[in-house]
Every structure is written in structure tokens, then in C-alpha cells.
Coordinates of C-alpha atoms and ligand atoms in Angstrom, one line a residue:
M1 CA 60.9 -44.1 -73.1
P2 CA 60.9 -40.2 -73.4
K3 CA 63.5 -38.8 -71.0
T4 CA 63.3 -35.5 -69.1
I5 CA 66.5 -33.5 -69.2
G6 CA 67.1 -30.6 -66.8
I7 CA 69.1 -27.5 -67.9
L8 CA 70.4 -24.4 -66.0
T9 CA 72.6 -21.5 -66.7
A10 CA 74.9 -20.3 -63.9
G11 CA 77.6 -17.6 -63.4
G12 CA 78.1 -14.5 -65.5
D13 CA 75.8 -14.4 -68.5
C14 CA 77.0 -14.0 -72.1
P15 CA 75.7 -14.0 -75.6
G16 CA 75.2 -17.5 -76.9
L17 CA 73.6 -19.0 -73.9
N18 CA 70.1 -18.9 -75.4
A19 CA 71.5 -20.4 -78.6
V20 CA 72.8 -23.3 -76.6
I21 CA 69.4 -23.8 -74.9
R22 CA 67.7 -23.7 -78.3
A23 CA 70.1 -26.3 -79.8
V24 CA 69.6 -28.6 -76.8
G25 CA 65.8 -28.2 -76.9
K26 CA 65.3 -28.6 -80.6
T27 CA 67.5 -31.7 -80.7
L28 CA 65.7 -33.3 -77.8
A29 CA 62.3 -32.4 -79.2
A30 CA 63.2 -34.1 -82.5
S31 CA 63.6 -37.4 -80.5
S32 CA 60.5 -36.8 -78.3
H33 CA 62.5 -36.1 -75.1
R34 CA 61.5 -33.3 -72.7
L35 CA 63.6 -30.3 -71.6
L36 CA 62.9 -28.8 -68.2
G37 CA 64.6 -25.5 -67.5
F38 CA 65.6 -24.5 -63.9
K39 CA 65.8 -20.7 -63.4
D40 CA 68.4 -18.5 -61.7
G41 CA 71.3 -20.8 -61.8
F42 CA 71.5 -23.5 -59.2
D43 CA 68.9 -21.7 -57.2
G44 CA 66.3 -23.0 -59.6
I45 CA 66.9 -26.7 -58.9
A46 CA 67.4 -26.0 -55.2
F47 CA 64.1 -24.2 -54.8
D48 CA 62.3 -26.0 -57.7
R49 CA 61.8 -22.9 -59.9
T50 CA 61.1 -24.6 -63.3
M51 CA 60.4 -23.5 -66.8
P52 CA 59.3 -26.3 -69.2
L53 CA 60.8 -25.7 -72.6
G54 CA 58.7 -27.1 -75.5
E55 CA 59.5 -26.9 -79.2
N56 CA 57.6 -23.7 -79.6
D57 CA 59.7 -22.0 -76.9
F58 CA 62.9 -21.7 -79.0
S59 CA 62.1 -19.3 -81.8
G60 CA 64.2 -16.1 -81.6
L61 CA 66.6 -17.6 -79.1
L62 CA 69.5 -18.0 -81.6
T63 CA 70.1 -14.3 -81.7
L64 CA 69.0 -13.3 -78.3
G65 CA 71.7 -12.3 -75.8
G66 CA 71.6 -13.2 -72.1
T67 CA 69.7 -16.3 -70.8
I68 CA 65.9 -16.8 -70.7
L69 CA 66.5 -19.0 -67.7
H70 CA 68.2 -16.1 -65.8
T71 CA 71.3 -16.9 -63.8
S72 CA 73.1 -16.5 -60.5
R73 CA 76.5 -17.1 -58.9
N74 CA 75.1 -19.0 -55.9
K75 CA 76.7 -22.3 -55.0
P76 CA 74.5 -25.4 -54.1
H77 CA 76.4 -25.9 -50.8
K78 CA 76.4 -22.2 -49.8
M79 CA 73.0 -20.9 -50.9
P80 CA 71.6 -17.7 -49.5
V81 CA 68.2 -18.4 -47.9
G82 CA 66.8 -15.2 -46.3
K83 CA 69.6 -14.0 -44.1
E84 CA 71.2 -17.5 -43.8
I85 CA 73.6 -19.4 -46.0
L86 CA 72.5 -23.0 -46.3
D87 CA 73.8 -26.2 -47.9
M88 CA 71.0 -27.0 -50.4
T89 CA 72.7 -30.0 -52.0
N90 CA 70.2 -32.5 -50.6
A91 CA 67.3 -30.3 -51.9
I92 CA 68.9 -30.3 -55.3
V93 CA 69.2 -34.1 -55.3
D94 CA 65.6 -34.4 -54.1
N95 CA 64.3 -32.1 -56.9
Y96 CA 66.5 -33.9 -59.5
H97 CA 64.7 -37.2 -58.6
K98 CA 61.3 -35.5 -58.1
H99 CA 61.4 -34.5 -61.8
Q100 CA 62.8 -37.9 -62.7
L101 CA 65.6 -36.3 -64.6
S102 CA 67.9 -38.5 -66.8
C103 CA 70.5 -35.8 -66.7
L104 CA 71.1 -32.2 -65.6
I105 CA 72.9 -29.9 -68.1
C106 CA 74.9 -27.1 -66.5
I107 CA 76.0 -24.3 -68.8
G108 CA 78.7 -22.1 -67.1
G109 CA 82.2 -21.1 -66.4
G110 CA 84.8 -21.9 -63.7
G111 CA 82.5 -21.7 -60.7
T112 CA 79.7 -23.6 -62.4
H113 CA 82.1 -26.5 -63.2
K114 CA 83.2 -26.8 -59.6
N115 CA 79.5 -26.9 -58.5
A116 CA 78.7 -29.4 -61.3
L117 CA 81.4 -31.7 -60.1
R118 CA 80.1 -31.6 -56.5
L119 CA 76.6 -32.6 -57.9
K120 CA 78.2 -35.4 -60.0
N121 CA 79.9 -36.7 -56.8
Q122 CA 76.4 -36.8 -55.2
G123 CA 75.5 -39.3 -57.9
L124 CA 73.6 -37.1 -60.3
N125 CA 74.0 -37.5 -64.1
I126 CA 75.7 -34.2 -65.1
V127 CA 76.9 -32.9 -68.5
T128 CA 78.3 -29.3 -68.7
L129 CA 78.9 -26.9 -71.5
P130 CA 81.7 -24.3 -71.4
K131 CA 80.6 -20.6 -71.4
T132 CA 82.3 -17.4 -70.3
I133 CA 83.5 -14.3 -72.0
D134 CA 86.7 -14.8 -70.1
N135 CA 87.7 -18.0 -72.0
D136 CA 89.5 -19.0 -68.8
L137 CA 88.1 -22.5 -68.5
S138 CA 90.6 -25.4 -68.4
G139 CA 90.2 -28.3 -70.8
T140 CA 88.6 -26.4 -73.7
D141 CA 90.1 -24.2 -76.5
I142 CA 87.3 -21.7 -76.3
T143 CA 84.1 -21.0 -74.5
V144 CA 80.7 -19.7 -75.7
G145 CA 80.6 -15.9 -75.4
F146 CA 84.3 -15.3 -75.8
H147 CA 84.1 -14.6 -79.6
T148 CA 81.2 -12.1 -79.2
A149 CA 83.0 -10.3 -76.3
V150 CA 86.2 -10.0 -78.5
D151 CA 84.0 -8.5 -81.2
T152 CA 82.6 -6.0 -78.6
V153 CA 86.0 -5.1 -77.3
T154 CA 87.4 -4.7 -80.8
R155 CA 84.7 -2.3 -81.8
A156 CA 85.1 -0.3 -78.7
I157 CA 88.8 0.1 -79.3
D158 CA 88.1 1.0 -82.9
N159 CA 85.9 3.8 -81.7
L160 CA 88.7 5.0 -79.3
H161 CA 91.3 5.4 -82.1
S162 CA 89.6 8.5 -83.6
T163 CA 89.3 10.4 -80.4
A164 CA 92.7 9.4 -79.1
S165 CA 94.2 10.6 -82.4
S166 CA 92.2 13.9 -82.4
H167 CA 93.4 14.8 -78.9
K168 CA 96.9 13.1 -79.2
R169 CA 96.1 11.2 -76.0
I170 CA 96.9 7.9 -74.3
M171 CA 93.7 5.8 -74.0
L172 CA 93.6 3.1 -71.4
V173 CA 90.8 0.6 -72.0
E174 CA 90.0 -1.7 -69.0
I175 CA 88.7 -5.1 -70.3
M176 CA 87.0 -7.9 -68.4
G177 CA 88.5 -11.4 -68.0
H178 CA 88.5 -11.9 -64.3
R179 CA 92.0 -13.2 -63.5
T180 CA 93.2 -13.9 -67.0
G181 CA 94.1 -11.9 -70.1
W182 CA 92.5 -13.8 -72.9
L183 CA 89.9 -11.1 -73.7
A184 CA 92.2 -8.2 -73.4
L185 CA 94.8 -10.0 -75.5
A186 CA 92.5 -11.0 -78.3
G187 CA 90.5 -7.7 -78.3
G188 CA 93.7 -5.7 -78.0
I189 CA 95.4 -7.3 -81.0
A190 CA 92.2 -7.2 -83.1
G191 CA 91.6 -3.5 -82.1
G192 CA 95.2 -2.4 -82.9
G193 CA 96.3 -1.8 -79.3
D194 CA 99.9 -0.5 -78.8
V195 CA 100.6 -1.8 -75.3
I196 CA 98.5 -4.7 -74.0
L197 CA 98.6 -5.4 -70.2
I198 CA 97.5 -8.8 -69.0
P199 CA 97.8 -10.5 -65.6
E200 CA 100.1 -13.2 -67.0
I201 CA 102.9 -10.7 -67.8
P202 CA 104.1 -8.4 -65.0
Y203 CA 104.5 -4.9 -66.2
K204 CA 106.4 -1.7 -65.2
P205 CA 104.7 1.7 -65.8
E206 CA 108.1 3.0 -67.1
M207 CA 108.2 0.3 -69.7
V208 CA 104.7 1.1 -70.8
A209 CA 105.7 4.8 -71.1
E210 CA 108.8 3.8 -73.1
T211 CA 106.7 2.4 -75.9
I212 CA 104.5 5.5 -75.8
K213 CA 107.5 7.8 -76.0
H214 CA 109.0 5.7 -78.8
R215 CA 105.7 6.1 -80.7
S216 CA 105.7 9.8 -80.1
R217 CA 109.3 10.1 -81.4
S218 CA 108.2 8.4 -84.6
G219 CA 105.3 10.8 -85.0
K220 CA 102.5 8.6 -83.7
L221 CA 101.1 11.1 -81.2
F222 CA 98.5 8.8 -79.6
S223 CA 98.5 5.3 -78.0
I224 CA 95.9 2.8 -77.1
V225 CA 96.6 0.6 -74.0
P226 CA 94.1 -2.3 -73.5
I227 CA 94.5 -3.5 -69.9
A228 CA 92.9 -6.6 -68.4
E229 CA 90.8 -6.0 -65.2
G230 CA 93.0 -8.6 -63.4
V231 CA 96.2 -6.5 -63.9
Y232 CA 97.5 -5.0 -60.7
P233 CA 100.7 -3.1 -59.8
L234 CA 103.5 -5.1 -58.3
D235 CA 102.9 -4.0 -54.7
A236 CA 99.2 -5.1 -55.1
Q237 CA 100.2 -8.5 -56.5
I238 CA 102.5 -9.1 -53.5
A239 CA 99.8 -8.1 -51.1
F240 CA 97.2 -10.3 -52.8
A241 CA 99.6 -13.2 -52.9
N242 CA 100.2 -12.9 -49.2
A243 CA 96.5 -12.6 -48.3
T244 CA 95.7 -15.5 -50.6
A245 CA 98.4 -17.6 -48.9
R246 CA 97.0 -16.7 -45.5
K247 CA 93.5 -17.7 -46.6
A248 CA 94.8 -21.1 -47.9
A249 CA 96.8 -21.7 -44.7
A250 CA 93.9 -20.7 -42.4
N251 CA 93.1 -23.6 -40.1
N252 CA 90.0 -22.2 -38.6
K253 CA 86.9 -20.2 -39.6
Q254 CA 88.0 -17.0 -37.9
K255 CA 91.4 -16.9 -39.7
K256 CA 89.7 -17.8 -43.0
E257 CA 87.2 -14.9 -42.5
A258 CA 90.0 -12.5 -41.6
A259 CA 91.9 -13.4 -44.8
K260 CA 88.7 -13.0 -46.9
Q261 CA 88.2 -9.6 -45.4
E262 CA 91.8 -8.6 -46.1
L263 CA 91.3 -9.7 -49.8
M264 CA 88.1 -7.6 -50.1
Q265 CA 89.9 -4.6 -48.6
L266 CA 92.7 -5.0 -51.1
H267 CA 90.2 -5.2 -54.0
E268 CA 88.6 -2.1 -52.6
K269 CA 92.0 -0.3 -52.2
Y270 CA 93.0 -1.1 -55.8
T271 CA 89.6 -0.6 -57.5
H272 CA 90.9 2.5 -59.3
K273 CA 94.3 0.9 -60.3
T274 CA 93.8 1.7 -64.0
V275 CA 93.1 5.4 -63.2
E276 CA 96.2 5.4 -61.0
L277 CA 98.3 3.9 -63.9
A278 CA 96.8 6.6 -66.2
R279 CA 98.0 9.3 -63.8
Q280 CA 101.5 7.7 -63.7
L281 CA 101.7 7.5 -67.5
E282 CA 100.5 11.2 -67.8
Q283 CA 103.3 12.2 -65.4
I284 CA 106.0 10.2 -67.2
T285 CA 105.1 11.0 -70.8
G286 CA 103.5 14.5 -70.4
L287 CA 100.6 13.2 -72.6
E288 CA 97.0 13.6 -71.6
T289 CA 95.6 10.2 -70.6
R290 CA 92.0 9.0 -70.3
V291 CA 90.5 5.7 -69.1
T292 CA 87.5 3.8 -70.5
I293 CA 86.2 0.9 -68.5
L294 CA 84.1 -1.3 -70.8
G295 CA 82.5 -3.2 -68.0
H296 CA 79.3 -5.1 -68.7
L297 CA 79.0 -3.9 -72.3
Q298 CA 81.3 -7.0 -72.9
R299 CA 78.6 -9.3 -71.6
G300 CA 75.8 -8.0 -73.8
G301 CA 74.6 -8.1 -77.3
T302 CA 73.6 -10.6 -79.9
P303 CA 76.0 -13.6 -80.3
T304 CA 78.3 -13.4 -83.4
P305 CA 77.7 -16.0 -86.1
Y306 CA 80.8 -17.9 -84.7
D307 CA 79.2 -18.1 -81.2
R308 CA 75.8 -19.1 -82.7
L309 CA 77.5 -21.9 -84.6
L310 CA 79.6 -23.0 -81.5
A311 CA 76.5 -22.9 -79.3
T312 CA 74.6 -25.0 -81.8
R313 CA 77.4 -27.6 -82.1
L314 CA 77.9 -27.8 -78.3
G315 CA 74.1 -28.1 -77.7
T316 CA 73.7 -31.0 -80.2
A317 CA 76.9 -32.7 -79.0
C318 CA 75.6 -32.5 -75.4
V319 CA 72.4 -34.3 -76.3
D320 CA 74.3 -37.0 -78.2
C321 CA 76.4 -37.5 -75.0
I322 CA 73.3 -37.8 -72.9
L323 CA 71.6 -40.3 -75.2
Q324 CA 74.8 -42.3 -75.1
E325 CA 74.6 -42.1 -71.3
Q326 CA 78.0 -40.5 -71.0
F327 CA 77.8 -38.4 -67.8
G328 CA 80.2 -36.5 -65.5
V329 CA 81.7 -34.7 -68.5
M330 CA 82.1 -31.3 -70.1
I331 CA 81.8 -31.0 -73.9
A332 CA 85.1 -29.4 -74.8
V333 CA 86.3 -27.7 -77.9
R334 CA 89.6 -29.2 -79.1
G335 CA 90.7 -27.7 -82.4
E336 CA 88.0 -28.5 -85.0
K337 CA 86.5 -31.2 -82.8
L338 CA 84.2 -31.4 -79.8
M339 CA 84.9 -34.1 -77.2
P340 CA 83.6 -35.1 -73.7
V341 CA 86.2 -34.4 -71.0
P342 CA 85.8 -35.8 -67.4
L343 CA 84.7 -33.0 -65.0
D344 CA 87.2 -34.4 -62.5
E345 CA 90.1 -33.4 -64.8
I346 CA 89.0 -29.8 -65.4
A347 CA 86.8 -28.5 -62.6
G348 CA 88.4 -25.7 -60.6
K349 CA 91.4 -25.3 -62.9
L350 CA 92.0 -21.9 -64.3
K351 CA 93.3 -21.6 -67.9
S352 CA 95.7 -18.6 -68.0
V353 CA 97.4 -17.3 -71.1
P354 CA 100.7 -19.2 -71.6
I355 CA 103.4 -16.5 -71.9
N356 CA 104.7 -18.3 -75.0
H357 CA 101.2 -18.3 -76.6
D358 CA 101.1 -17.7 -80.3
W359 CA 98.9 -14.6 -79.8
I360 CA 101.6 -13.0 -77.7
S361 CA 104.4 -13.8 -80.1
C362 CA 102.5 -12.6 -83.1
A363 CA 101.6 -9.4 -81.2
R364 CA 105.2 -8.7 -80.3
K365 CA 106.2 -9.2 -84.0
T366 CA 103.9 -6.4 -85.0
G367 CA 105.4 -4.1 -82.4
I368 CA 102.9 -4.5 -79.6
T369 CA 104.6 -4.5 -76.2
F370 CA 103.4 -5.9 -72.9
G371 CA 104.9 -3.5 -70.4
D372 CA 107.7 -6.0 -69.6
Ligands
F6P1 O1 83.1 -14.1 -65.6 C1 82.7 -13.1 -66.4 C2 82.8 -11.8 -65.9 O2 82.3 -10.8 -66.8 C3 84.2 -11.4 -65.5 O3 85.0 -11.0 -66.7 C4 84.0 -10.3 -64.6 O4 85.1 -10.0 -63.8 C5 82.8 -10.8 -63.8 O5 82.1 -11.7 -64.6 C6 81.9 -9.7 -63.3 O6 80.9 -10.3 -62.5 P1 79.5 -9.7 -62.2 O7 78.7 -9.7 -63.5 O8 78.9 -10.6 -61.2 O9 79.7 -8.3 -61.7

């Protein structure tokens, strides 16, 4: 009996998403099963916004960035409907059965996996695929999109070397990664950064300046400082930790809302933290300093061959899993292999950079410092 499989992309987009959709669709078509796309993340299955995907719909997708299904960060149980926020879980379950889905594939990062687990616990057959440029998903060595973002960051830092050298400047490059340093670390090493700042390693501006002054004394009159967007000065880290603790301890809606407001104000207050660090470094070292924030450039572009291969492997492995009726799992990358991992084990868990990670030790051996 031909099966109908649902698929959606949720959370931040990244290069490689369309390559995954293509791999799933072509594999299903080869065994006469149907692929039904749901648009705009979980909104699509909540509000029944479908996009049937037939075998003629996949040409050109391997190299196309972004997602043809579009995406959103909305959560099934907290879905904006007009001016209200509604729990659309039941609507999702109804639409899942209305379309007689055998399984719903959710392609996403941390938030998506928490939402996918909730739907699995509602009795839906769910298989997820790991994607995010942050590579911060627990349970998998790597995520679709990370490799391409590292390539983008590396090329950006390459471009900064010539202007930093010409002007004998310190160049701070703010790199995405949400609350982890994977992207800044990988792109910083590959791009030849001199001091790499990541959330996992607390830094002191004076220590950053020390490396820069040491470089100056040995005739290297410019420095490149890749800094992850999740890096904050110590006072901010303490304030965030206190506000986060208050939010976790809040025993009523009012206290929870107050703590959320406090966190938003802190984010607002420290929005320009990288510019502030640049000013401090300029003051300490006497060198001109400039800031480049790479922003959403890191989410764009055509996927690298590595990500196209990874996307194709994950898409086909996902279909194998579905046809073997193995549900409630994420297809994870473990070394050279792909394997299904129970959603219960990984959903909601952040994968930070271990401070003894090989990338950190190899960076230090080449003279890169981390502000510590
Ligand atoms: O999760 C991917 C990511 O690019 C993070 O690195 C970044 O902090 C966030 O998304 C930006 O979110 P948005 O695209 O919603 O502004």
C-alpha cells in the first residue's frame, strides 16, 4: 500500500534543507510512496497549508539554499493565531490523520526537536533530521548546514585579513551559533583567527589584549578576533544567570513573565557587547579596532558538497527508518555512520563545545588563544 509521508522544516533555515527534501522525495518516489510538504514550519500542519511534492518537484533542489517549504519558529502548543497564542496540538493531530500520514518528518534544530518530541508523545509517528548552522544539537556529531556556514565564515575571515593587515587593525568578527561556540571555533581556526572567543570559555579583555600586544611585539601588526554571538562579558553572564534562575524558579505566570522581560532587557542592554569589547581593546592596545557582524550571511548560500552529501545520506536513511516503522527517533551522525537515536534522549539538550575538545587543543598548539 503506498504511504503518505509528511515533511516540514522548522526553526532557522540553512543551506542543505532542500537537498534533504530532495533525497527524501526521490527515495519515496522510487518505491511509489507519496511526500506531502507542510509549509512554514509547524504552522503548516496546524493550519493545513500543504505542498504535494512529486518526482518532478525536486530538480534544482540539491544546490538551492533555504527551504522551498519555508519555515517558522512557532511552537505547536504556543501558536500565534491573530493576536492570540493558542495550543494547536489537537489541530496538528487532526490534520495528521486527515491526510492519513504514516509518518511526519521534522527537519530542524533544538527547538524543533522539543516540538517533535511533544508530537511523538501525542501518538504521532515522528522521525527528525538534524539541521542548524549552530551544530549545537545533542546526540549527533554534526548537523546539516554547519559545514556550509563554516565555509562562509572562513571566507569572510579570509577577506578581513587583507584589510586588517593594510590598516594594522584589530578585526573583531561576530559569528552566529546562538549559545555555543562551534561555528566561531571551526570558522575561526579555518580562517586563521588569532584569538577566538566562545561562550564555553570565559574571557578577560586584558587577556585578549595580551595576545594582540604579543603579536605586535613580534611584528604582526594586525589581529583577527572571531567572537561567537553568545559571548558576553562577565557581569552580563552573572546577570543572565540570575535572571534565568529566577525564570526557572518562578512559580506563577506573573513571576515567569517578569523574568522573561528581565532577560529581554539584558539582551537589549548587551546587544552591542562586541562593539564595547572593541572599544576596550582599542583603549588597552592603542590599535584601531573594527567590528564585522556576519549575521544572516551565515545562513545563506548554496550547500557545500559535504552538506549535499550529508543531506542526501540523512534523507535516504530517514526513509529507510520509516519503511522499517522505526519512529520517535532522530537520524544522527555518529562518526562515519548514521543511526536512529530516541527523541526522548536528545530533545531539549544543548551540545556545547567541551573545553577539552580536540579543536580547542589543536588551536592552542598553533598559538591561538581564547582570552582565558
Ligand atoms: O539557530 C540558527 C541561528 O542562525 C542562530 O545562530 C542565531 O542566533 C539565530 O538563528 C537567529 O535567529 P533569526 O534568524 O530568527 O533571527
